[in-house]
């Protein structure tokens, strides 16, 4: 294993014999990447336009077409398959009655850091259907703004040199590019790149539509070079449109404290999420934190002690002093669904997480992506390659 090499780990668990065959009715389809003559029928042409716009070369199933309004797609799809424009992918069968599960993960080896490519996208998968990708000279930003009823926002940034070995960007707007994309489409494209020898990410146009193209180079078992192209449809945004998307301005927090490991919080959240639609997050300036949920029948509080409080930066103005004692708790009540969504950040294997409580306003979680395991206050910025910031507004009574 050498520095700069990309590895994929795919674990398959089966209760059967562990050997699969292609059998049964076709369940998935994918556009062929070769050059083909245009389809002859209007139904096939219309369906191909829908496939190009929404899926590119990513696999899809007939249910996805129904959701896009292509309810009468069978004949057009058959014409595309017969012409070789669309390929069929049959189900993979083990022995009858068995169950199979698949887990996938990708990482790159570097001298002191192990970057997980797919996990940033996995962590935002449950937040929304779409997100905004902002490409700059030094950083890659992903912004997710959920529906008005939820109010949750995610602002993330990852250093370019933590993801790419060769990176070039040019635009007329200070070398910045803004793209809106489907989270599901990008996640599936990244899965296709697992195990690749080299992956190139390129913004281009095909048939007049902007796409984010992943050119994936790999080798077959016989050593033959294989090139796969996955096209993710995107919408290019103007600087004026991006100007309307701003990171929330929040007052100074009364307390900021290091979070306990996410595995502990996820275990607790799974037990209490059905007991109420709100959760109270509390902390004080003596290293204590509480997670509380209550309803008409039960009132459950989980305590964490011995956590670390962060001191403010001496180069900046100190926060407004409160007349409350250090042991007094500050509390913000937030939507349980938003709290569960934040816990999805475990996918990035965070180095540290800081919780900032702004009473009667919001809870802000700073998730730091680093090269090492869980650290302390002094290690927050050591070898950090990026961060995810979750803004969760308080739940109004």
Short mmCIF file of C-alpha atoms in Angstrom, two decimals:
data_model
loop_
_atom_site.label_atom_id
_atom_site.label_comp_id
_atom_site.label_asym_id
_atom_site.label_seq_id
_atom_site.Cartn_x
_atom_site.Cartn_y
_atom_site.Cartn_z
CA UNK A 1 0.00 0.00 0.00
CA UNK A 2 1.58 3.22 -1.17
CA UNK A 3 0.83 6.91 -0.60
CA UNK A 4 -1.67 8.28 -3.10
CA UNK A 5 -3.27 4.90 -3.89
CA UNK A 6 -7.06 4.63 -3.77
CA UNK A 7 -8.60 1.56 -2.14
CA UNK A 8 -12.17 0.30 -1.96
CA UNK A 9 -13.44 -2.01 0.74
CA UNK A 10 -16.62 -3.91 -0.12
CA UNK A 11 -17.97 -6.37 2.42
CA UNK A 12 -20.74 -8.78 1.44
CA UNK A 13 -22.58 -10.81 4.04
CA UNK A 14 -24.86 -13.64 2.91
CA UNK A 15 -26.90 -16.33 4.60
CA UNK A 16 -26.67 -18.37 1.38
CA UNK A 17 -23.71 -19.86 -0.44
CA UNK A 18 -22.09 -16.51 -1.28
CA UNK A 19 -22.31 -16.96 -5.07
CA UNK A 20 -24.80 -14.98 -7.15
CA UNK A 21 -26.35 -15.33 -10.63
CA UNK A 22 -28.28 -12.86 -12.78
CA UNK A 23 -31.88 -14.07 -12.75
CA UNK A 24 -35.46 -12.78 -12.84
CA UNK A 25 -37.17 -9.76 -14.32
CA UNK A 26 -35.01 -6.71 -15.00
CA UNK A 27 -35.03 -4.29 -12.07
CA UNK A 28 -32.45 -1.65 -13.04
CA UNK A 29 -31.34 0.13 -16.18
CA UNK A 30 -28.44 2.39 -17.16
CA UNK A 31 -27.59 4.48 -20.20
CA UNK A 32 -24.84 2.99 -22.35
CA UNK A 33 -21.74 5.18 -22.65
CA UNK A 34 -21.03 4.41 -26.30
CA UNK A 35 -22.11 6.38 -29.37
CA UNK A 36 -25.51 5.43 -30.80
CA UNK A 37 -27.85 6.61 -33.52
CA UNK A 38 -30.80 8.69 -32.23
CA UNK A 39 -33.90 6.64 -31.36
CA UNK A 40 -36.55 6.46 -34.03
CA UNK A 41 -39.80 6.73 -32.08
CA UNK A 42 -41.05 9.87 -30.36
CA UNK A 43 -41.70 7.91 -27.14
CA UNK A 44 -38.07 6.73 -27.05
CA UNK A 45 -36.74 10.23 -27.83
CA UNK A 46 -38.82 11.80 -25.07
CA UNK A 47 -37.78 9.15 -22.55
CA UNK A 48 -34.09 9.48 -23.49
CA UNK A 49 -34.29 13.24 -22.87
CA UNK A 50 -35.70 12.54 -19.38
CA UNK A 51 -32.91 10.02 -18.69
CA UNK A 52 -30.21 12.44 -19.85
CA UNK A 53 -31.59 15.27 -17.72
CA UNK A 54 -32.15 13.34 -14.49
CA UNK A 55 -29.75 10.38 -14.48
CA UNK A 56 -27.05 10.81 -17.10
CA UNK A 57 -25.16 7.50 -17.03
CA UNK A 58 -26.25 6.62 -13.48
CA UNK A 59 -28.40 3.49 -13.02
CA UNK A 60 -32.14 3.90 -12.43
CA UNK A 61 -35.25 1.78 -12.01
CA UNK A 62 -38.70 2.09 -13.55
CA UNK A 63 -40.11 3.48 -10.30
CA UNK A 64 -37.85 6.53 -10.71
CA UNK A 65 -39.35 7.16 -14.14
CA UNK A 66 -42.87 6.99 -12.71
CA UNK A 67 -41.96 9.64 -10.13
CA UNK A 68 -40.75 11.92 -12.92
CA UNK A 69 -44.12 11.70 -14.67
CA UNK A 70 -43.04 9.12 -17.27
CA UNK A 71 -45.85 6.74 -16.41
CA UNK A 72 -46.24 5.45 -19.98
CA UNK A 73 -42.58 4.62 -20.47
CA UNK A 74 -42.59 0.86 -21.12
CA UNK A 75 -42.61 0.95 -24.93
CA UNK A 76 -40.07 3.77 -25.16
CA UNK A 77 -37.78 1.98 -22.67
CA UNK A 78 -38.03 -1.25 -24.67
CA UNK A 79 -37.03 0.62 -27.85
CA UNK A 80 -33.99 2.13 -26.09
CA UNK A 81 -32.93 -1.28 -24.76
CA UNK A 82 -33.37 -2.93 -28.16
CA UNK A 83 -31.25 -0.20 -29.76
CA UNK A 84 -28.47 -0.69 -27.19
CA UNK A 85 -28.83 2.89 -25.91
CA UNK A 86 -29.89 1.65 -22.47
CA UNK A 87 -28.49 -1.46 -20.77
CA UNK A 88 -30.41 -3.81 -18.50
CA UNK A 89 -29.18 -5.04 -15.10
CA UNK A 90 -30.88 -8.16 -13.76
CA UNK A 91 -31.24 -8.96 -10.03
CA UNK A 92 -28.38 -10.90 -8.42
CA UNK A 93 -29.69 -14.10 -6.85
CA UNK A 94 -28.20 -16.37 -4.22
CA UNK A 95 -30.02 -19.53 -3.10
CA UNK A 96 -33.75 -19.20 -2.44
CA UNK A 97 -34.67 -17.77 0.94
CA UNK A 98 -31.23 -16.30 1.68
CA UNK A 99 -30.41 -12.70 2.55
CA UNK A 100 -27.49 -10.59 1.30
CA UNK A 101 -26.14 -7.27 2.58
CA UNK A 102 -23.47 -5.03 1.09
CA UNK A 103 -21.28 -2.37 2.72
CA UNK A 104 -18.99 -0.04 0.77
CA UNK A 105 -16.23 2.35 1.73
CA UNK A 106 -13.47 4.26 -0.10
CA UNK A 107 -10.27 5.83 1.18
CA UNK A 108 -7.03 7.33 -0.09
CA UNK A 109 -3.66 6.78 1.58
CA UNK A 110 -1.63 9.90 2.35
CA UNK A 111 1.31 10.44 4.72
CA UNK A 112 -0.77 11.54 7.73
CA UNK A 113 -4.37 11.56 6.64
CA UNK A 114 -7.03 9.13 5.44
CA UNK A 115 -9.76 10.96 3.49
CA UNK A 116 -13.11 9.32 3.15
CA UNK A 117 -14.57 10.40 -0.19
CA UNK A 118 -18.07 9.04 0.05
CA UNK A 119 -18.79 9.85 3.70
CA UNK A 120 -19.33 13.61 3.39
CA UNK A 121 -22.08 12.95 0.85
CA UNK A 122 -23.49 10.12 2.99
CA UNK A 123 -23.74 12.43 5.97
CA UNK A 124 -26.00 14.85 4.07
CA UNK A 125 -28.08 12.17 2.34
CA UNK A 126 -30.94 12.38 4.88
CA UNK A 127 -31.08 16.17 4.98
CA UNK A 128 -32.51 17.03 1.58
CA UNK A 129 -32.87 15.85 -2.01
CA UNK A 130 -30.55 18.50 -3.41
CA UNK A 131 -27.57 20.59 -2.32
CA UNK A 132 -25.31 23.34 -3.61
CA UNK A 133 -21.67 22.67 -4.46
CA UNK A 134 -19.35 25.68 -4.36
CA UNK A 135 -15.92 25.16 -5.90
CA UNK A 136 -13.17 27.64 -5.06
CA UNK A 137 -9.40 27.69 -5.50
CA UNK A 138 -8.69 26.33 -2.01
CA UNK A 139 -11.86 24.66 -0.79
CA UNK A 140 -14.86 22.61 -1.82
CA UNK A 141 -18.08 23.73 -0.09
CA UNK A 142 -21.37 21.84 0.16
CA UNK A 143 -24.45 23.74 1.37
CA UNK A 144 -27.74 22.11 2.31
CA UNK A 145 -30.78 24.19 3.23
CA UNK A 146 -33.76 22.10 4.28
CA UNK A 147 -37.42 23.06 4.01
CA UNK A 148 -38.79 26.08 5.85
CA UNK A 149 -40.60 23.92 8.40
CA UNK A 150 -37.35 22.24 9.44
CA UNK A 151 -35.04 25.24 9.37
CA UNK A 152 -31.86 23.14 9.56
CA UNK A 153 -28.91 24.29 7.48
CA UNK A 154 -25.59 22.57 6.80
CA UNK A 155 -22.50 24.45 5.64
CA UNK A 156 -19.44 22.30 4.99
CA UNK A 157 -15.99 22.87 3.59
CA UNK A 158 -13.16 20.50 2.69
CA UNK A 159 -9.64 21.52 1.71
CA UNK A 160 -8.99 20.84 -1.96
CA UNK A 161 -5.60 19.27 -1.28
CA UNK A 162 -7.28 16.74 1.01
CA UNK A 163 -9.36 15.36 -1.88
CA UNK A 164 -7.46 15.96 -5.14
CA UNK A 165 -3.87 15.43 -6.24
CA UNK A 166 -4.27 17.70 -9.28
CA UNK A 167 -6.87 20.47 -9.15
CA UNK A 168 -7.58 23.28 -11.62
CA UNK A 169 -10.49 25.72 -11.63
CA UNK A 170 -11.16 28.71 -13.87
CA UNK A 171 -14.20 30.96 -14.12
CA UNK A 172 -15.08 34.57 -14.80
CA UNK A 173 -16.28 35.01 -11.22
CA UNK A 174 -13.10 35.02 -9.10
CA UNK A 175 -12.44 31.40 -10.06
CA UNK A 176 -15.54 30.19 -8.26
CA UNK A 177 -18.20 27.82 -9.62
CA UNK A 178 -21.64 27.14 -8.09
CA UNK A 179 -23.64 24.01 -8.89
CA UNK A 180 -26.94 22.60 -7.66
CA UNK A 181 -27.04 18.79 -7.71
CA UNK A 182 -29.06 15.79 -6.59
CA UNK A 183 -27.46 14.26 -3.49
CA UNK A 184 -28.62 10.77 -4.43
CA UNK A 185 -27.13 11.04 -7.93
CA UNK A 186 -23.74 12.20 -6.68
CA UNK A 187 -23.66 9.53 -4.00
CA UNK A 188 -24.32 6.77 -6.54
CA UNK A 189 -21.65 8.17 -8.86
CA UNK A 190 -19.09 8.16 -6.04
CA UNK A 191 -19.92 4.52 -5.30
CA UNK A 192 -19.04 3.69 -8.89
CA UNK A 193 -15.59 5.19 -8.29
CA UNK A 194 -14.81 2.88 -5.40
CA UNK A 195 -11.75 0.80 -6.13
CA UNK A 196 -10.77 2.94 -9.13
CA UNK A 197 -7.11 3.51 -10.02
CA UNK A 198 -7.86 7.12 -10.94
CA UNK A 199 -10.95 9.33 -10.95
CA UNK A 200 -11.23 12.65 -12.77
CA UNK A 201 -13.98 15.13 -11.89
CA UNK A 202 -14.88 17.51 -14.70
CA UNK A 203 -17.65 20.06 -15.34
CA UNK A 204 -18.77 19.89 -18.95
CA UNK A 205 -21.81 19.86 -21.23
CA UNK A 206 -23.48 17.01 -23.06
CA UNK A 207 -26.39 17.53 -25.44
CA UNK A 208 -26.56 21.13 -24.22
CA UNK A 209 -27.00 20.17 -20.55
CA UNK A 210 -24.42 20.88 -17.82
CA UNK A 211 -23.10 17.77 -16.10
CA UNK A 212 -20.50 16.90 -13.50
CA UNK A 213 -18.63 14.05 -15.16
CA UNK A 214 -16.68 11.44 -13.19
CA UNK A 215 -14.17 9.68 -15.47
CA UNK A 216 -13.22 6.49 -13.64
CA UNK A 217 -10.18 4.46 -14.71
CA UNK A 218 -9.77 0.90 -13.54
CA UNK A 219 -8.36 -2.48 -14.56
CA UNK A 220 -10.14 -5.73 -15.31
CA UNK A 221 -9.06 -9.05 -13.81
CA UNK A 222 -7.03 -9.67 -16.97
CA UNK A 223 -5.19 -6.36 -16.64
CA UNK A 224 -7.09 -4.59 -19.41
CA UNK A 225 -7.70 -0.88 -18.78
CA UNK A 226 -11.36 0.05 -18.29
CA UNK A 227 -12.73 3.60 -18.43
CA UNK A 228 -16.15 4.35 -16.99
CA UNK A 229 -17.88 7.72 -17.23
CA UNK A 230 -20.62 8.65 -14.76
CA UNK A 231 -22.52 11.85 -15.59
CA UNK A 232 -24.31 13.68 -12.79
CA UNK A 233 -26.79 16.31 -14.07
CA UNK A 234 -26.29 19.70 -12.38
CA UNK A 235 -27.68 23.22 -12.56
CA UNK A 236 -25.10 25.97 -12.87
CA UNK A 237 -25.94 28.87 -10.57
CA UNK A 238 -25.04 32.50 -11.14
CA UNK A 239 -23.16 34.59 -8.54
CA UNK A 240 -26.38 36.56 -8.00
CA UNK A 241 -28.28 33.35 -7.17
CA UNK A 242 -25.48 32.24 -4.83
CA UNK A 243 -25.52 35.65 -3.16
CA UNK A 244 -29.04 34.90 -1.92
CA UNK A 245 -27.74 31.81 -0.07
CA UNK A 246 -26.04 33.10 3.05
CA UNK A 247 -24.70 31.40 6.12
CA UNK A 248 -26.92 32.22 9.12
CA UNK A 249 -25.83 35.00 11.47
CA UNK A 250 -26.29 33.93 15.07
CA UNK A 251 -25.63 35.71 18.40
CA UNK A 252 -22.72 34.69 20.61
CA UNK A 253 -23.28 31.37 22.33
CA UNK A 254 -23.54 31.22 26.10
CA UNK A 255 -21.66 27.91 26.25
CA UNK A 256 -19.55 25.87 23.84
CA UNK A 257 -18.56 22.38 24.84
CA UNK A 258 -16.92 19.32 23.31
CA UNK A 259 -19.49 16.66 22.47
CA UNK A 260 -19.27 13.07 23.71
CA UNK A 261 -18.59 10.40 21.03
CA UNK A 262 -21.39 10.20 18.46
CA UNK A 263 -21.83 6.46 18.93
CA UNK A 264 -23.07 7.13 22.48
CA UNK A 265 -25.46 9.85 21.30
CA UNK A 266 -26.80 7.73 18.43
CA UNK A 267 -27.52 4.86 20.80
CA UNK A 268 -29.45 7.21 23.11
CA UNK A 269 -31.30 8.90 20.24
CA UNK A 270 -32.52 5.56 18.89
CA UNK A 271 -34.14 4.85 22.27
CA UNK A 272 -35.79 8.22 22.84
CA UNK A 273 -36.76 9.38 19.33
CA UNK A 274 -40.21 7.83 19.62
CA UNK A 275 -40.96 9.51 22.95
CA UNK A 276 -41.36 13.06 21.67
CA UNK A 277 -40.93 15.38 18.71
CA UNK A 278 -38.64 17.75 20.61
CA UNK A 279 -35.35 17.27 22.46
CA UNK A 280 -33.74 19.66 24.96
CA UNK A 281 -29.97 20.06 24.63
CA UNK A 282 -28.38 21.61 27.74
CA UNK A 283 -24.81 22.32 28.84
CA UNK A 284 -22.93 24.39 31.39
CA UNK A 285 -19.44 25.84 31.69
CA UNK A 286 -18.24 23.06 34.00
CA UNK A 287 -18.08 20.26 31.44
CA UNK A 288 -21.59 18.85 31.89
CA UNK A 289 -24.22 18.19 29.25
CA UNK A 290 -27.82 16.90 29.28
CA UNK A 291 -30.09 15.44 26.62
CA UNK A 292 -33.75 15.46 27.70
CA UNK A 293 -37.01 14.30 26.14
CA UNK A 294 -40.40 14.39 27.84
CA UNK A 295 -44.06 13.68 27.19
CA UNK A 296 -47.20 13.27 29.28
CA UNK A 297 -46.05 9.87 30.57
CA UNK A 298 -42.26 9.96 30.86
CA UNK A 299 -39.42 12.42 31.40
CA UNK A 300 -35.96 11.06 30.46
CA UNK A 301 -32.67 12.91 30.94
CA UNK A 302 -29.22 11.59 30.00
CA UNK A 303 -26.19 13.21 31.67
CA UNK A 304 -22.63 13.54 30.36
CA UNK A 305 -19.91 14.79 32.69
CA UNK A 306 -16.21 15.45 32.40
CA UNK A 307 -16.47 17.09 28.97
CA UNK A 308 -14.25 20.00 27.92
CA UNK A 309 -15.39 23.59 27.57
CA UNK A 310 -13.67 25.72 24.96
CA UNK A 311 -12.13 29.02 25.95
CA UNK A 312 -12.70 31.98 23.63
CA UNK A 313 -9.94 33.20 21.32
CA UNK A 314 -7.86 35.80 23.18
CA UNK A 315 -7.37 37.77 19.95
CA UNK A 316 -11.10 38.41 19.67
CA UNK A 317 -13.58 40.25 21.84
CA UNK A 318 -14.72 38.06 24.74
CA UNK A 319 -18.34 36.92 24.77
CA UNK A 320 -20.86 38.88 26.78
CA UNK A 321 -20.54 37.92 30.43
CA UNK A 322 -23.57 36.37 32.08
CA UNK A 323 -24.59 36.81 35.68
CA UNK A 324 -25.33 33.09 35.90
CA UNK A 325 -23.03 30.67 37.72
CA UNK A 326 -20.67 28.37 35.74
CA UNK A 327 -22.67 25.36 36.92
CA UNK A 328 -25.96 26.71 35.58
CA UNK A 329 -27.26 25.01 32.46
CA UNK A 330 -28.14 26.76 29.21
CA UNK A 331 -30.84 25.02 27.18
CA UNK A 332 -32.17 25.01 23.64
CA UNK A 333 -35.15 22.88 22.59
CA UNK A 334 -34.89 21.66 19.00
CA UNK A 335 -36.82 19.39 16.67
CA UNK A 336 -36.05 15.70 17.28
CA UNK A 337 -35.84 15.02 13.52
CA UNK A 338 -33.20 17.72 13.11
CA UNK A 339 -31.18 16.28 16.00
CA UNK A 340 -31.31 12.82 14.36
CA UNK A 341 -30.22 14.37 11.05
CA UNK A 342 -27.20 15.93 12.74
CA UNK A 343 -26.20 12.53 14.11
CA UNK A 344 -25.78 11.33 10.50
CA UNK A 345 -22.44 13.18 10.61
CA UNK A 346 -20.98 10.00 12.12
CA UNK A 347 -20.38 8.96 8.50
CA UNK A 348 -17.39 11.33 8.26
CA UNK A 349 -15.73 9.74 11.33
CA UNK A 350 -15.38 13.18 12.96
CA UNK A 351 -12.22 14.13 14.78
CA UNK A 352 -14.05 16.46 17.18
CA UNK A 353 -17.52 17.97 17.56
CA UNK A 354 -18.23 21.25 19.33
CA UNK A 355 -21.73 22.12 20.53
CA UNK A 356 -22.64 25.81 20.88
CA UNK A 357 -25.89 26.64 22.67
CA UNK A 358 -27.62 29.96 22.06
CA UNK A 359 -30.63 30.02 24.34
CA UNK A 360 -33.99 30.83 22.72
CA UNK A 361 -32.28 30.91 19.32
CA UNK A 362 -30.37 27.86 18.06
CA UNK A 363 -27.90 25.04 18.59
CA UNK A 364 -24.83 25.02 16.35
CA UNK A 365 -22.73 21.88 15.92
CA UNK A 366 -19.23 22.14 14.44
CA UNK A 367 -18.09 18.74 13.12
CA UNK A 368 -14.35 18.66 12.40
CA UNK A 369 -13.01 16.17 9.86
CA UNK A 370 -9.45 15.22 10.74
CA UNK A 371 -6.85 12.60 10.06
CA UNK A 372 -6.73 11.09 13.52
CA UNK A 373 -9.23 9.72 15.98
CA UNK A 374 -11.24 11.60 18.58
CA UNK A 375 -9.01 14.23 20.21
CA UNK A 376 -9.16 17.04 22.69
CA UNK A 377 -9.59 20.79 22.66
CA UNK A 378 -5.96 21.41 21.73
CA UNK A 379 -6.27 19.10 18.71
CA UNK A 380 -9.31 20.65 17.00
CA UNK A 381 -7.37 22.21 14.15
CA UNK A 382 -4.44 19.76 14.06
CA UNK A 383 -4.33 18.14 10.62
CA UNK A 384 -8.00 19.05 10.09
CA UNK A 385 -9.01 18.83 6.45
CA UNK A 386 -12.54 20.23 6.73
CA UNK A 387 -15.64 20.78 8.80
CA UNK A 388 -19.42 20.49 8.74
CA UNK A 389 -21.48 23.16 10.51
CA UNK A 390 -25.08 22.35 11.44
CA UNK A 391 -27.40 25.26 12.30
CA UNK A 392 -30.51 23.98 14.10
CA UNK A 393 -33.09 26.59 15.19
CA UNK A 394 -35.00 26.20 18.43
CA UNK A 395 -38.43 24.62 18.25
CA UNK A 396 -41.10 27.20 18.93
CA UNK A 397 -43.73 26.07 21.44
#
